[in-house]
Short mmCIF file of C-alpha atoms and ligand atoms in Angstrom, two decimals:
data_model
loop_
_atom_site.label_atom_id
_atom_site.label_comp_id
_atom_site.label_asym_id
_atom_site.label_seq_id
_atom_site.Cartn_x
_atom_site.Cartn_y
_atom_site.Cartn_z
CA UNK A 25 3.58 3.76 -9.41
CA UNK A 26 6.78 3.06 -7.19
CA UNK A 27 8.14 2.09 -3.77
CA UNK A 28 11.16 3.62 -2.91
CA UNK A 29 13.42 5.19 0.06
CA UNK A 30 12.44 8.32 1.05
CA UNK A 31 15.79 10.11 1.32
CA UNK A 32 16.86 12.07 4.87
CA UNK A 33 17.18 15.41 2.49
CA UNK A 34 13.27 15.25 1.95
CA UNK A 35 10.50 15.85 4.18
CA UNK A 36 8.85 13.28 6.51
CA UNK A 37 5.24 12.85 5.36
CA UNK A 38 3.78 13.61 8.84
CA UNK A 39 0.44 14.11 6.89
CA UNK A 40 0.09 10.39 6.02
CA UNK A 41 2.41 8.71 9.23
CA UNK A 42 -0.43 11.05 11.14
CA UNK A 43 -3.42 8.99 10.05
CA UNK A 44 -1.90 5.35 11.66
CA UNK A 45 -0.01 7.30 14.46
CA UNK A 46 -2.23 9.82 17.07
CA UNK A 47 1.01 12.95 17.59
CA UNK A 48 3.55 13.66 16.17
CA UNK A 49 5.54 13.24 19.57
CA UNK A 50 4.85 9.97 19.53
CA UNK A 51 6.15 9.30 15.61
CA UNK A 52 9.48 11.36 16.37
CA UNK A 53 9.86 8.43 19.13
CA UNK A 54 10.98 6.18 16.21
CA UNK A 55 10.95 7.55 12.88
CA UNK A 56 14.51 9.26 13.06
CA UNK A 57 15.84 5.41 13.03
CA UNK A 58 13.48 3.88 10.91
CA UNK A 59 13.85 3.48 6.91
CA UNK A 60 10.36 5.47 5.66
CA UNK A 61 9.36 4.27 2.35
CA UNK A 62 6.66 5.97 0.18
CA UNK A 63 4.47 4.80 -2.67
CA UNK A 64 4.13 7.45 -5.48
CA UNK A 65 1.61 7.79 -8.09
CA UNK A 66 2.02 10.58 -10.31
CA UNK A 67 4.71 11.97 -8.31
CA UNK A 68 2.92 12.28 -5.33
CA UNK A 69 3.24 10.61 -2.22
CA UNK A 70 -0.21 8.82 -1.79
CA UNK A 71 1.34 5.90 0.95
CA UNK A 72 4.01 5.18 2.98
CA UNK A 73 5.52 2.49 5.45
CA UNK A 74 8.52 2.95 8.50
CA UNK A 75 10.44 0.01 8.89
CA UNK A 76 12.53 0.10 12.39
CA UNK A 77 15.25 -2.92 13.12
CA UNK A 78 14.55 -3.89 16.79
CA UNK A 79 17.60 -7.01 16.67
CA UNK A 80 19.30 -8.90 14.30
CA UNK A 81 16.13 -11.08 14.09
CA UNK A 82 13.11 -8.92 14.04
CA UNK A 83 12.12 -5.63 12.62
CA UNK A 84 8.83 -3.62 12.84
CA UNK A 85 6.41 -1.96 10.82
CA UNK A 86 5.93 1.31 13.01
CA UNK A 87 3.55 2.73 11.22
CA UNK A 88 1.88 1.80 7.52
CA UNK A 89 -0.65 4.39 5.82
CA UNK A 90 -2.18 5.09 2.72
CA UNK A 91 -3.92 8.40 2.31
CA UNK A 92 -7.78 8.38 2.73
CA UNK A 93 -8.39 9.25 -0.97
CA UNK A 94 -6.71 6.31 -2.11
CA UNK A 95 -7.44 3.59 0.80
CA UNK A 96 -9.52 0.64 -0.18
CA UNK A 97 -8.04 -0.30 -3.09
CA UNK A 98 -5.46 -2.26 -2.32
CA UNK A 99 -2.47 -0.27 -1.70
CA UNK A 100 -2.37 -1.60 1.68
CA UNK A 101 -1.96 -4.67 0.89
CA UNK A 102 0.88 -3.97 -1.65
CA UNK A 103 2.88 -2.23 1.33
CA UNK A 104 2.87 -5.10 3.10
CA UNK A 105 4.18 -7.27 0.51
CA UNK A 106 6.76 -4.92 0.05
CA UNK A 107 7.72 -4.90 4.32
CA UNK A 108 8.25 -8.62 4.15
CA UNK A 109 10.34 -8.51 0.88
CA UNK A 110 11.91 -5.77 2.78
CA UNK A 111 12.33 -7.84 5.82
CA UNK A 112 13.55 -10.98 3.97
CA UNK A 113 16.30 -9.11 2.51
CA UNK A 114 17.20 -8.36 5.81
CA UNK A 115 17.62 -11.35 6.73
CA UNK A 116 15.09 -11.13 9.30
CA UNK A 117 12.98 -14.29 10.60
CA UNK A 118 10.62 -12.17 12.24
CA UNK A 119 7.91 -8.91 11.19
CA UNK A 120 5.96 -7.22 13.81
CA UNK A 121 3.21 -4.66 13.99
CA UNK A 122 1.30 -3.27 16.56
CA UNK A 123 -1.85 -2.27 16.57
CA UNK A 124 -5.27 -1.15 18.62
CA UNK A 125 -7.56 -3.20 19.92
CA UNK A 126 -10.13 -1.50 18.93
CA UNK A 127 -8.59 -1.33 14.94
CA UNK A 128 -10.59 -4.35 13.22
CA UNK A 129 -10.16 -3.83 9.92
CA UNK A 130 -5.99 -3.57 10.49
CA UNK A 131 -6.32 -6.32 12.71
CA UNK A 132 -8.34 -8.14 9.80
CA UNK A 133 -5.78 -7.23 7.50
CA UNK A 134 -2.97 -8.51 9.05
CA UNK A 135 -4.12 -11.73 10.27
CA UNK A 136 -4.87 -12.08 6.45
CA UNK A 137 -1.62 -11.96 5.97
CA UNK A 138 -0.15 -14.67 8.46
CA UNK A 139 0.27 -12.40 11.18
CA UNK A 140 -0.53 -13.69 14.67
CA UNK A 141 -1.12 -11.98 17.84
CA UNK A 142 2.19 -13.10 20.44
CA UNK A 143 1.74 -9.96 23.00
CA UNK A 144 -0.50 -7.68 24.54
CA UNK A 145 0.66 -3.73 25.76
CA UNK A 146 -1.85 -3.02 28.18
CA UNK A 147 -3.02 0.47 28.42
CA UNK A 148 -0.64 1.52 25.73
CA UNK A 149 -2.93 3.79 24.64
CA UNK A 150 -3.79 5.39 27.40
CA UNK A 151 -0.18 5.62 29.18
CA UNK A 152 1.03 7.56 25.81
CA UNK A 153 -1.27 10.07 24.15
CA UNK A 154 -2.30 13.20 25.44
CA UNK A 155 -6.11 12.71 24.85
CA UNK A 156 -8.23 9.51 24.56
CA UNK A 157 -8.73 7.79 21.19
CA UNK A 158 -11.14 6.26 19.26
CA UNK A 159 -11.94 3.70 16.46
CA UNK A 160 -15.06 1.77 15.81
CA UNK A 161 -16.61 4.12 18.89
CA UNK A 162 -14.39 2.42 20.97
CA UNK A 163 -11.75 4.18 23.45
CA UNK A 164 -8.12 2.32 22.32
CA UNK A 165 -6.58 0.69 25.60
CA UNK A 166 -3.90 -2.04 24.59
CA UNK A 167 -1.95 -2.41 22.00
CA UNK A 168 -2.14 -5.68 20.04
CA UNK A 169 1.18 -7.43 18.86
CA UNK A 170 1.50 -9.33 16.27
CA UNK A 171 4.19 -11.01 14.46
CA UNK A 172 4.91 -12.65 11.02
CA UNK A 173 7.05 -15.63 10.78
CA UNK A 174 9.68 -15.02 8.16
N1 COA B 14 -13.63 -1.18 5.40
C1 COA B 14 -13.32 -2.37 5.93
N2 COA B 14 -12.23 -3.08 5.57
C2 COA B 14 -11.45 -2.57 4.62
C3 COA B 14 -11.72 -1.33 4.00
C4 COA B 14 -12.88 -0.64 4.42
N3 COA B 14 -13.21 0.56 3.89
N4 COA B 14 -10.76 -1.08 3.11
C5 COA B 14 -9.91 -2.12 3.17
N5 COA B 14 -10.33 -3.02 4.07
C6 COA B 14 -9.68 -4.23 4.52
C7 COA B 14 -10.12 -5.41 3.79
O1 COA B 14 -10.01 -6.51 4.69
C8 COA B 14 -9.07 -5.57 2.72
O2 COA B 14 -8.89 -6.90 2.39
P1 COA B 14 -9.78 -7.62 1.25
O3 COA B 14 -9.58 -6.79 0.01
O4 COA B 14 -9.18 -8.97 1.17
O5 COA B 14 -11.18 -7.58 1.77
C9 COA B 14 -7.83 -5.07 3.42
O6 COA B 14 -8.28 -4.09 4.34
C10 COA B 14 -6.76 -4.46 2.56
O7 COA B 14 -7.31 -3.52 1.72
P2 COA B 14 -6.38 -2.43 1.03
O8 COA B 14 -7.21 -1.71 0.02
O9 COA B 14 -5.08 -3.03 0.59
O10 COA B 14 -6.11 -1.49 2.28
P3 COA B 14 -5.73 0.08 2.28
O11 COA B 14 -5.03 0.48 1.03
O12 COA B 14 -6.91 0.87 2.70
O13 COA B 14 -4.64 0.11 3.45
C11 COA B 14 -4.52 0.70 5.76
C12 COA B 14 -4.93 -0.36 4.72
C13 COA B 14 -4.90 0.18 7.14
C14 COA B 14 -3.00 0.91 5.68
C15 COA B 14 -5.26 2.04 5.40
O14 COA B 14 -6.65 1.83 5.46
C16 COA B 14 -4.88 3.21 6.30
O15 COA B 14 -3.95 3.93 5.98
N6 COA B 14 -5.61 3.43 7.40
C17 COA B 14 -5.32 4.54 8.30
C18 COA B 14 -3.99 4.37 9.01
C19 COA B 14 -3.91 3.09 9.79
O16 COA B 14 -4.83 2.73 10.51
N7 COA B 14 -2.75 2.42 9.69
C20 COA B 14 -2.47 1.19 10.40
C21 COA B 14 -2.08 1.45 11.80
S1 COA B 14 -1.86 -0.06 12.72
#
């Protein structure tokens, strides 16, 4: 089992970036400038993160997924040891990651982890996808920042 750099010769894992991020149009937004890392077990890609540097200070986890099959047991929580180590080597002081306010178990999961919530994107959700969406039975309207203190 490995983390590593997806290179730009391979394919982008739209199958896994799909299940944290609604369309593709939406991924292609930011995933042409953002470092895509996968987890492999076996050889195959079962996770993967995007890592995008918004300033010389903060960079953001644009999208994080592990693949249904294998979610639950702790993979999760492995990629985002491996964005802060990521983020430290950086040199960043700062780790952000949005998410929907309707998402409890991500929001959950990154509080968890020292995240805190610093901004709110109303109607982010509604403003940017074709169709409504939901989680929990509930229609996704804002988008919840949150950020890690480095
Ligand atoms: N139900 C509720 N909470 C769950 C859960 C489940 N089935 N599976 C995991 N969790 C929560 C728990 O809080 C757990 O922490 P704990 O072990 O201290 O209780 C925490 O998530 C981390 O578990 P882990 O096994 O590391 O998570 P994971 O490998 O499933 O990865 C996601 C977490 C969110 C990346 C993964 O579920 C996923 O890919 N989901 C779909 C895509 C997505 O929503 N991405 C995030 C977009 S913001």
């Amino acid at each position: 089992m490995s983390i590593r750099l997806l290179n730009n010769k391979e394919e982008i894992p739209y199958n896994l970036l799909l299940l944290a991020d609604e369309t593709i149009e939406a991924i292609d937004k930011y995933i042409s400038n953002s470092d895509i890392y996968v987890f492999e077990s076996n050889n195959q890609i079962i996770a993967v993160y995007a890592l995008l540097v918004l300033n010389d200070e903060t960079i953001e986890i644009k999208n994080i997924a592990v693949s249904k099959k294998h979610q639950g047991k702790g993979i999760g929580k492995l990629l985002l040891d491996d964005c802060i180590k990521k983020a430290i080597e950086k040199k960043c002081s700062l780790l952000t990651i949005g998410t929907g306010d309707a998402s409890f178990k991500q929001l959950n999961l990154y509080q968890k982890f020292g995240f805190e919530i610093f901004d709110i994107k109303h109607n982010f959700f509604v403003d940017n996808y074709p169709e409504a969406i939901f989680e929990n039975g509930i229609q996704l309207k804002d988008m919840i920042m949150l950020r890690l203190v480095l």
